[in-house]
Amino acid sequence: MNTSPGSSSTRASPTHQINSQSTERDTNIDSTLPIVFRKSDFSYLPEFSDIINLILIGSHQDEIGKAVAQLDDRFENGRRVLQDLPGLQYVKEEQEAILKREMAVLDAKKKQLVEHLASPPFVP
């Protein structure tokens, strides 16, 4: 595991990609694609309402089963999205420290770029 100098944390670097273990259910998902967080992935009320309406009607057992299976798939997708959120293993203070470090690196890179662009080959 990567640790920064002076840090007592043994957690992986947030910039180091960690391969997740795949299960049989994940075989149809390309693990190289980033998981996208969308609010709609966590809105289950319409599905619950549809299932309740189908139950109240009472004559659509196949549709009820399909709707429940689809809802279960959405729950599983939501779990997968939450598990794959970057930095989830860090507490707030650690996330803030990492952000501060990464912002300092970004600022240094911006300064280097400005200095590089001001060097003789790029100056008009």
Short mmCIF file of N, CA and C in Angstrom, two decimals:
data_model
loop_
_atom_site.label_atom_id
_atom_site.label_comp_id
_atom_site.label_asym_id
_atom_site.label_seq_id
_atom_site.Cartn_x
_atom_site.Cartn_y
_atom_site.Cartn_z
N MET A 1 0.83 -1.18 0.00
CA MET A 1 0.00 0.00 0.00
C MET A 1 0.87 1.24 0.00
N ASN A 2 0.38 2.28 -0.62
CA ASN A 2 1.15 3.51 -0.71
C ASN A 2 0.84 4.39 0.49
N THR A 3 1.88 4.98 1.04
CA THR A 3 1.70 5.98 2.09
C THR A 3 2.55 7.17 1.73
N SER A 4 2.10 8.33 2.12
CA SER A 4 2.87 9.53 1.86
C SER A 4 3.89 9.71 2.97
N PRO A 5 5.00 10.42 2.70
CA PRO A 5 6.00 10.64 3.73
C PRO A 5 5.40 11.36 4.92
N GLY A 6 5.73 10.89 6.12
CA GLY A 6 5.24 11.54 7.32
C GLY A 6 3.82 11.15 7.67
N SER A 7 3.23 10.26 6.92
CA SER A 7 1.86 9.85 7.18
C SER A 7 1.87 8.50 7.87
N SER A 8 0.98 8.35 8.86
CA SER A 8 0.90 7.07 9.54
C SER A 8 -0.19 6.19 8.95
N SER A 9 -0.87 6.68 7.95
CA SER A 9 -1.96 5.92 7.34
C SER A 9 -1.40 4.82 6.45
N THR A 10 -2.04 3.68 6.51
CA THR A 10 -1.63 2.57 5.65
C THR A 10 -2.63 2.34 4.55
N ARG A 11 -3.51 3.29 4.33
CA ARG A 11 -4.51 3.14 3.29
C ARG A 11 -3.91 3.45 1.93
N ALA A 12 -4.55 2.93 0.89
CA ALA A 12 -4.06 3.12 -0.48
C ALA A 12 -4.20 4.57 -0.90
N SER A 13 -3.32 4.98 -1.78
CA SER A 13 -3.36 6.33 -2.33
C SER A 13 -4.64 6.50 -3.13
N PRO A 14 -5.29 7.68 -3.06
CA PRO A 14 -6.53 7.87 -3.81
C PRO A 14 -6.30 7.89 -5.31
N THR A 15 -5.06 8.13 -5.73
CA THR A 15 -4.78 8.15 -7.16
C THR A 15 -4.40 6.79 -7.68
N HIS A 16 -4.19 5.82 -6.78
CA HIS A 16 -3.84 4.46 -7.19
C HIS A 16 -5.13 3.70 -7.44
N GLN A 17 -5.28 3.16 -8.64
CA GLN A 17 -6.50 2.44 -8.98
C GLN A 17 -6.46 1.06 -8.34
N ILE A 18 -7.54 0.73 -7.65
CA ILE A 18 -7.65 -0.56 -6.99
C ILE A 18 -8.60 -1.42 -7.79
N ASN A 19 -8.16 -2.61 -8.17
CA ASN A 19 -9.02 -3.52 -8.91
C ASN A 19 -9.96 -4.20 -7.93
N SER A 20 -11.25 -4.18 -8.25
CA SER A 20 -12.22 -4.84 -7.39
C SER A 20 -12.38 -6.27 -7.84
N GLN A 21 -12.71 -7.12 -6.89
CA GLN A 21 -12.93 -8.51 -7.23
C GLN A 21 -14.28 -8.62 -7.91
N SER A 22 -14.33 -9.44 -8.95
CA SER A 22 -15.59 -9.60 -9.66
C SER A 22 -16.30 -10.84 -9.15
N THR A 23 -17.60 -10.80 -9.23
CA THR A 23 -18.42 -11.94 -8.86
C THR A 23 -19.12 -12.44 -10.10
N GLU A 24 -19.82 -13.54 -9.96
CA GLU A 24 -20.51 -14.08 -11.12
C GLU A 24 -21.54 -13.10 -11.66
N ARG A 25 -22.16 -12.32 -10.77
CA ARG A 25 -23.16 -11.35 -11.22
C ARG A 25 -22.53 -10.20 -12.00
N ASP A 26 -21.24 -9.94 -11.78
CA ASP A 26 -20.56 -8.82 -12.42
C ASP A 26 -19.92 -9.18 -13.75
N THR A 27 -20.10 -10.40 -14.24
CA THR A 27 -19.39 -10.83 -15.43
C THR A 27 -19.83 -10.09 -16.68
N ASN A 28 -21.02 -9.53 -16.70
CA ASN A 28 -21.48 -8.82 -17.88
C ASN A 28 -21.17 -7.32 -17.81
N ILE A 29 -20.45 -6.88 -16.80
CA ILE A 29 -20.11 -5.47 -16.64
C ILE A 29 -18.64 -5.29 -16.93
N ASP A 30 -18.30 -4.31 -17.78
CA ASP A 30 -16.90 -4.02 -18.10
C ASP A 30 -16.30 -3.27 -16.92
N SER A 31 -15.38 -3.90 -16.19
CA SER A 31 -14.83 -3.30 -14.98
C SER A 31 -13.90 -2.13 -15.27
N THR A 32 -13.54 -1.91 -16.53
CA THR A 32 -12.67 -0.78 -16.84
C THR A 32 -13.46 0.52 -16.99
N LEU A 33 -14.77 0.42 -17.12
CA LEU A 33 -15.59 1.62 -17.25
C LEU A 33 -15.85 2.21 -15.87
N PRO A 34 -15.76 3.55 -15.75
CA PRO A 34 -16.02 4.16 -14.46
C PRO A 34 -17.51 4.07 -14.13
N ILE A 35 -17.81 3.90 -12.87
CA ILE A 35 -19.20 3.87 -12.44
C ILE A 35 -19.63 5.31 -12.24
N VAL A 36 -20.77 5.66 -12.80
CA VAL A 36 -21.26 7.03 -12.76
C VAL A 36 -22.32 7.14 -11.67
N PHE A 37 -22.22 8.16 -10.85
CA PHE A 37 -23.18 8.41 -9.78
C PHE A 37 -24.27 9.31 -10.33
N ARG A 38 -25.48 8.77 -10.41
CA ARG A 38 -26.64 9.56 -10.84
C ARG A 38 -27.70 9.49 -9.75
N LYS A 39 -28.32 10.62 -9.46
CA LYS A 39 -29.37 10.64 -8.44
C LYS A 39 -30.49 9.67 -8.77
N SER A 40 -30.81 9.55 -10.05
CA SER A 40 -31.92 8.69 -10.47
C SER A 40 -31.67 7.23 -10.12
N ASP A 41 -30.40 6.84 -9.95
CA ASP A 41 -30.09 5.46 -9.57
C ASP A 41 -30.55 5.14 -8.15
N PHE A 42 -30.87 6.17 -7.38
CA PHE A 42 -31.25 5.98 -5.98
C PHE A 42 -32.67 6.48 -5.70
N SER A 43 -33.47 6.60 -6.74
CA SER A 43 -34.86 6.99 -6.60
C SER A 43 -35.72 5.76 -6.85
N TYR A 44 -36.20 5.15 -5.77
CA TYR A 44 -36.92 3.89 -5.88
C TYR A 44 -38.43 4.03 -5.68
N LEU A 45 -38.89 5.20 -5.31
CA LEU A 45 -40.31 5.40 -5.01
C LEU A 45 -41.23 5.04 -6.18
N PRO A 46 -40.92 5.44 -7.42
CA PRO A 46 -41.80 5.06 -8.53
C PRO A 46 -41.93 3.54 -8.69
N GLU A 47 -40.84 2.82 -8.50
CA GLU A 47 -40.90 1.36 -8.61
C GLU A 47 -41.74 0.76 -7.49
N PHE A 48 -41.57 1.27 -6.27
CA PHE A 48 -42.40 0.79 -5.16
C PHE A 48 -43.88 1.04 -5.45
N SER A 49 -44.17 2.23 -5.94
CA SER A 49 -45.55 2.58 -6.26
C SER A 49 -46.12 1.64 -7.32
N ASP A 50 -45.35 1.37 -8.36
CA ASP A 50 -45.80 0.46 -9.42
C ASP A 50 -46.07 -0.94 -8.87
N ILE A 51 -45.17 -1.41 -8.01
CA ILE A 51 -45.34 -2.75 -7.44
C ILE A 51 -46.59 -2.80 -6.56
N ILE A 52 -46.80 -1.78 -5.75
CA ILE A 52 -47.99 -1.74 -4.89
C ILE A 52 -49.26 -1.70 -5.73
N ASN A 53 -49.25 -0.89 -6.79
CA ASN A 53 -50.42 -0.84 -7.67
C ASN A 53 -50.69 -2.19 -8.32
N LEU A 54 -49.65 -2.87 -8.76
CA LEU A 54 -49.82 -4.19 -9.36
C LEU A 54 -50.36 -5.19 -8.33
N ILE A 55 -49.90 -5.09 -7.09
CA ILE A 55 -50.41 -5.98 -6.04
C ILE A 55 -51.88 -5.69 -5.76
N LEU A 56 -52.24 -4.41 -5.72
CA LEU A 56 -53.64 -4.05 -5.45
C LEU A 56 -54.57 -4.53 -6.55
N ILE A 57 -54.11 -4.49 -7.79
CA ILE A 57 -54.92 -5.00 -8.90
C ILE A 57 -55.07 -6.50 -8.76
N GLY A 58 -53.98 -7.18 -8.38
CA GLY A 58 -54.02 -8.58 -8.03
C GLY A 58 -53.99 -9.59 -9.14
N SER A 59 -54.08 -9.21 -10.38
CA SER A 59 -54.15 -10.22 -11.44
C SER A 59 -52.90 -10.25 -12.32
N HIS A 60 -51.84 -9.59 -11.92
CA HIS A 60 -50.64 -9.50 -12.75
C HIS A 60 -49.43 -10.07 -12.03
N GLN A 61 -49.49 -11.34 -11.66
CA GLN A 61 -48.41 -11.97 -10.89
C GLN A 61 -47.07 -11.95 -11.64
N ASP A 62 -47.10 -12.17 -12.95
CA ASP A 62 -45.86 -12.15 -13.74
C ASP A 62 -45.24 -10.76 -13.74
N GLU A 63 -46.09 -9.74 -13.91
CA GLU A 63 -45.59 -8.37 -13.93
C GLU A 63 -45.04 -7.97 -12.56
N ILE A 64 -45.68 -8.44 -11.50
CA ILE A 64 -45.19 -8.15 -10.15
C ILE A 64 -43.80 -8.76 -9.97
N GLY A 65 -43.64 -9.99 -10.38
CA GLY A 65 -42.34 -10.66 -10.27
C GLY A 65 -41.26 -9.93 -11.06
N LYS A 66 -41.60 -9.49 -12.27
CA LYS A 66 -40.63 -8.76 -13.09
C LYS A 66 -40.27 -7.42 -12.45
N ALA A 67 -41.29 -6.72 -11.92
CA ALA A 67 -41.05 -5.42 -11.30
C ALA A 67 -40.17 -5.57 -10.05
N VAL A 68 -40.42 -6.61 -9.26
CA VAL A 68 -39.60 -6.85 -8.06
C VAL A 68 -38.16 -7.19 -8.47
N ALA A 69 -37.99 -8.00 -9.50
CA ALA A 69 -36.65 -8.36 -9.98
C ALA A 69 -35.91 -7.11 -10.48
N GLN A 70 -36.63 -6.24 -11.20
CA GLN A 70 -36.00 -5.01 -11.69
C GLN A 70 -35.59 -4.10 -10.52
N LEU A 71 -36.46 -4.02 -9.51
CA LEU A 71 -36.14 -3.22 -8.33
C LEU A 71 -34.91 -3.79 -7.61
N ASP A 72 -34.84 -5.10 -7.51
CA ASP A 72 -33.68 -5.75 -6.90
C ASP A 72 -32.41 -5.44 -7.69
N ASP A 73 -32.50 -5.45 -9.01
CA ASP A 73 -31.35 -5.09 -9.85
C ASP A 73 -30.92 -3.65 -9.61
N ARG A 74 -31.90 -2.76 -9.45
CA ARG A 74 -31.57 -1.35 -9.18
C ARG A 74 -30.91 -1.19 -7.82
N PHE A 75 -31.40 -1.95 -6.81
CA PHE A 75 -30.75 -1.93 -5.49
C PHE A 75 -29.31 -2.40 -5.60
N GLU A 76 -29.09 -3.47 -6.33
CA GLU A 76 -27.74 -4.02 -6.50
C GLU A 76 -26.84 -3.02 -7.22
N ASN A 77 -27.36 -2.36 -8.24
CA ASN A 77 -26.58 -1.34 -8.95
C ASN A 77 -26.23 -0.19 -8.01
N GLY A 78 -27.19 0.23 -7.19
CA GLY A 78 -26.94 1.29 -6.21
C GLY A 78 -25.85 0.90 -5.22
N ARG A 79 -25.90 -0.34 -4.74
CA ARG A 79 -24.85 -0.82 -3.83
C ARG A 79 -23.49 -0.78 -4.50
N ARG A 80 -23.44 -1.22 -5.76
CA ARG A 80 -22.18 -1.25 -6.50
C ARG A 80 -21.64 0.17 -6.70
N VAL A 81 -22.52 1.11 -7.02
CA VAL A 81 -22.09 2.50 -7.20
C VAL A 81 -21.51 3.04 -5.89
N LEU A 82 -22.20 2.80 -4.79
CA LEU A 82 -21.73 3.30 -3.50
C LEU A 82 -20.41 2.66 -3.09
N GLN A 83 -20.25 1.37 -3.35
CA GLN A 83 -19.01 0.69 -2.98
C GLN A 83 -17.83 1.18 -3.81
N ASP A 84 -18.09 1.62 -5.03
CA ASP A 84 -17.01 2.03 -5.92
C ASP A 84 -16.73 3.53 -5.89
N LEU A 85 -17.40 4.27 -5.01
CA LEU A 85 -17.11 5.69 -4.92
C LEU A 85 -15.67 5.88 -4.43
N PRO A 86 -14.90 6.70 -5.14
CA PRO A 86 -13.51 6.89 -4.72
C PRO A 86 -13.43 7.62 -3.39
N GLY A 87 -12.51 7.17 -2.54
CA GLY A 87 -12.29 7.84 -1.27
C GLY A 87 -13.26 7.47 -0.18
N LEU A 88 -14.16 6.55 -0.46
CA LEU A 88 -15.17 6.18 0.53
C LEU A 88 -14.55 5.58 1.78
N GLN A 89 -13.38 5.00 1.65
CA GLN A 89 -12.72 4.37 2.79
C GLN A 89 -12.09 5.39 3.72
N TYR A 90 -12.06 6.67 3.34
CA TYR A 90 -11.44 7.70 4.14
C TYR A 90 -12.48 8.46 4.95
N VAL A 91 -12.12 8.85 6.17
CA VAL A 91 -12.99 9.72 6.97
C VAL A 91 -12.85 11.14 6.43
N LYS A 92 -13.74 12.02 6.86
CA LYS A 92 -13.78 13.38 6.33
C LYS A 92 -12.43 14.10 6.47
N GLU A 93 -11.79 13.96 7.62
CA GLU A 93 -10.52 14.65 7.85
C GLU A 93 -9.44 14.15 6.89
N GLU A 94 -9.44 12.84 6.63
CA GLU A 94 -8.46 12.29 5.69
C GLU A 94 -8.75 12.78 4.27
N GLN A 95 -10.02 12.85 3.90
CA GLN A 95 -10.38 13.35 2.58
C GLN A 95 -9.94 14.80 2.42
N GLU A 96 -10.15 15.61 3.47
CA GLU A 96 -9.74 17.01 3.41
C GLU A 96 -8.23 17.14 3.30
N ALA A 97 -7.48 16.31 4.02
CA ALA A 97 -6.01 16.35 3.94
C ALA A 97 -5.54 15.94 2.56
N ILE A 98 -6.16 14.91 1.99
CA ILE A 98 -5.80 14.47 0.64
C ILE A 98 -6.11 15.57 -0.36
N LEU A 99 -7.28 16.20 -0.22
CA LEU A 99 -7.65 17.29 -1.12
C LEU A 99 -6.64 18.43 -1.03
N LYS A 100 -6.25 18.79 0.18
CA LYS A 100 -5.28 19.87 0.37
C LYS A 100 -3.95 19.52 -0.31
N ARG A 101 -3.49 18.27 -0.12
CA ARG A 101 -2.23 17.83 -0.76
C ARG A 101 -2.34 17.87 -2.28
N GLU A 102 -3.43 17.35 -2.80
CA GLU A 102 -3.60 17.30 -4.25
C GLU A 102 -3.76 18.70 -4.85
N MET A 103 -4.40 19.61 -4.11
CA MET A 103 -4.52 20.99 -4.59
C MET A 103 -3.15 21.67 -4.61
N ALA A 104 -2.30 21.36 -3.64
CA ALA A 104 -0.94 21.91 -3.62
C ALA A 104 -0.16 21.39 -4.82
N VAL A 105 -0.33 20.12 -5.14
CA VAL A 105 0.34 19.55 -6.32
C VAL A 105 -0.17 20.24 -7.58
N LEU A 106 -1.48 20.44 -7.67
CA LEU A 106 -2.06 21.11 -8.83
C LEU A 106 -1.52 22.53 -8.97
N ASP A 107 -1.46 23.26 -7.87
CA ASP A 107 -0.91 24.63 -7.91
C ASP A 107 0.54 24.63 -8.38
N ALA A 108 1.33 23.68 -7.90
CA ALA A 108 2.73 23.59 -8.32
C ALA A 108 2.82 23.30 -9.82
N LYS A 109 1.97 22.42 -10.32
CA LYS A 109 1.98 22.09 -11.75
C LYS A 109 1.55 23.29 -12.58
N LYS A 110 0.59 24.07 -12.09
CA LYS A 110 0.17 25.27 -12.81
C LYS A 110 1.32 26.27 -12.90
N LYS A 111 2.06 26.44 -11.78
CA LYS A 111 3.20 27.35 -11.78
C LYS A 111 4.27 26.87 -12.75
N GLN A 112 4.51 25.56 -12.78
CA GLN A 112 5.49 25.00 -13.71
C GLN A 112 5.08 25.26 -15.15
N LEU A 113 3.80 25.13 -15.44
CA LEU A 113 3.30 25.37 -16.79
C LEU A 113 3.51 26.83 -17.18
N VAL A 114 3.19 27.75 -16.28
CA VAL A 114 3.37 29.17 -16.57
C VAL A 114 4.85 29.46 -16.83
N GLU A 115 5.73 28.92 -15.99
CA GLU A 115 7.17 29.12 -16.18
C GLU A 115 7.65 28.51 -17.49
N HIS A 116 7.14 27.35 -17.82
CA HIS A 116 7.53 26.68 -19.06
C HIS A 116 7.08 27.49 -20.28
N LEU A 117 5.85 27.99 -20.23
CA LEU A 117 5.34 28.77 -21.36
C LEU A 117 6.05 30.12 -21.48
N ALA A 118 6.66 30.59 -20.39
CA ALA A 118 7.40 31.85 -20.42
C ALA A 118 8.85 31.65 -20.85
N SER A 119 9.27 30.42 -21.05
CA SER A 119 10.65 30.15 -21.46
C SER A 119 10.85 30.56 -22.92
N PRO A 120 12.10 30.77 -23.36
CA PRO A 120 12.41 31.33 -24.68
C PRO A 120 11.74 30.68 -25.89
N PRO A 121 11.64 29.38 -26.01
CA PRO A 121 11.02 28.86 -27.24
C PRO A 121 9.54 29.25 -27.39
N PHE A 122 8.87 29.57 -26.28
CA PHE A 122 7.45 29.88 -26.36
C PHE A 122 7.15 31.37 -26.28
N VAL A 123 8.16 32.18 -25.97
CA VAL A 123 7.95 33.62 -25.87
C VAL A 123 8.04 34.22 -27.26
N PRO A 124 7.06 35.02 -27.67
CA PRO A 124 7.09 35.61 -29.02
C PRO A 124 8.16 36.66 -29.19
#
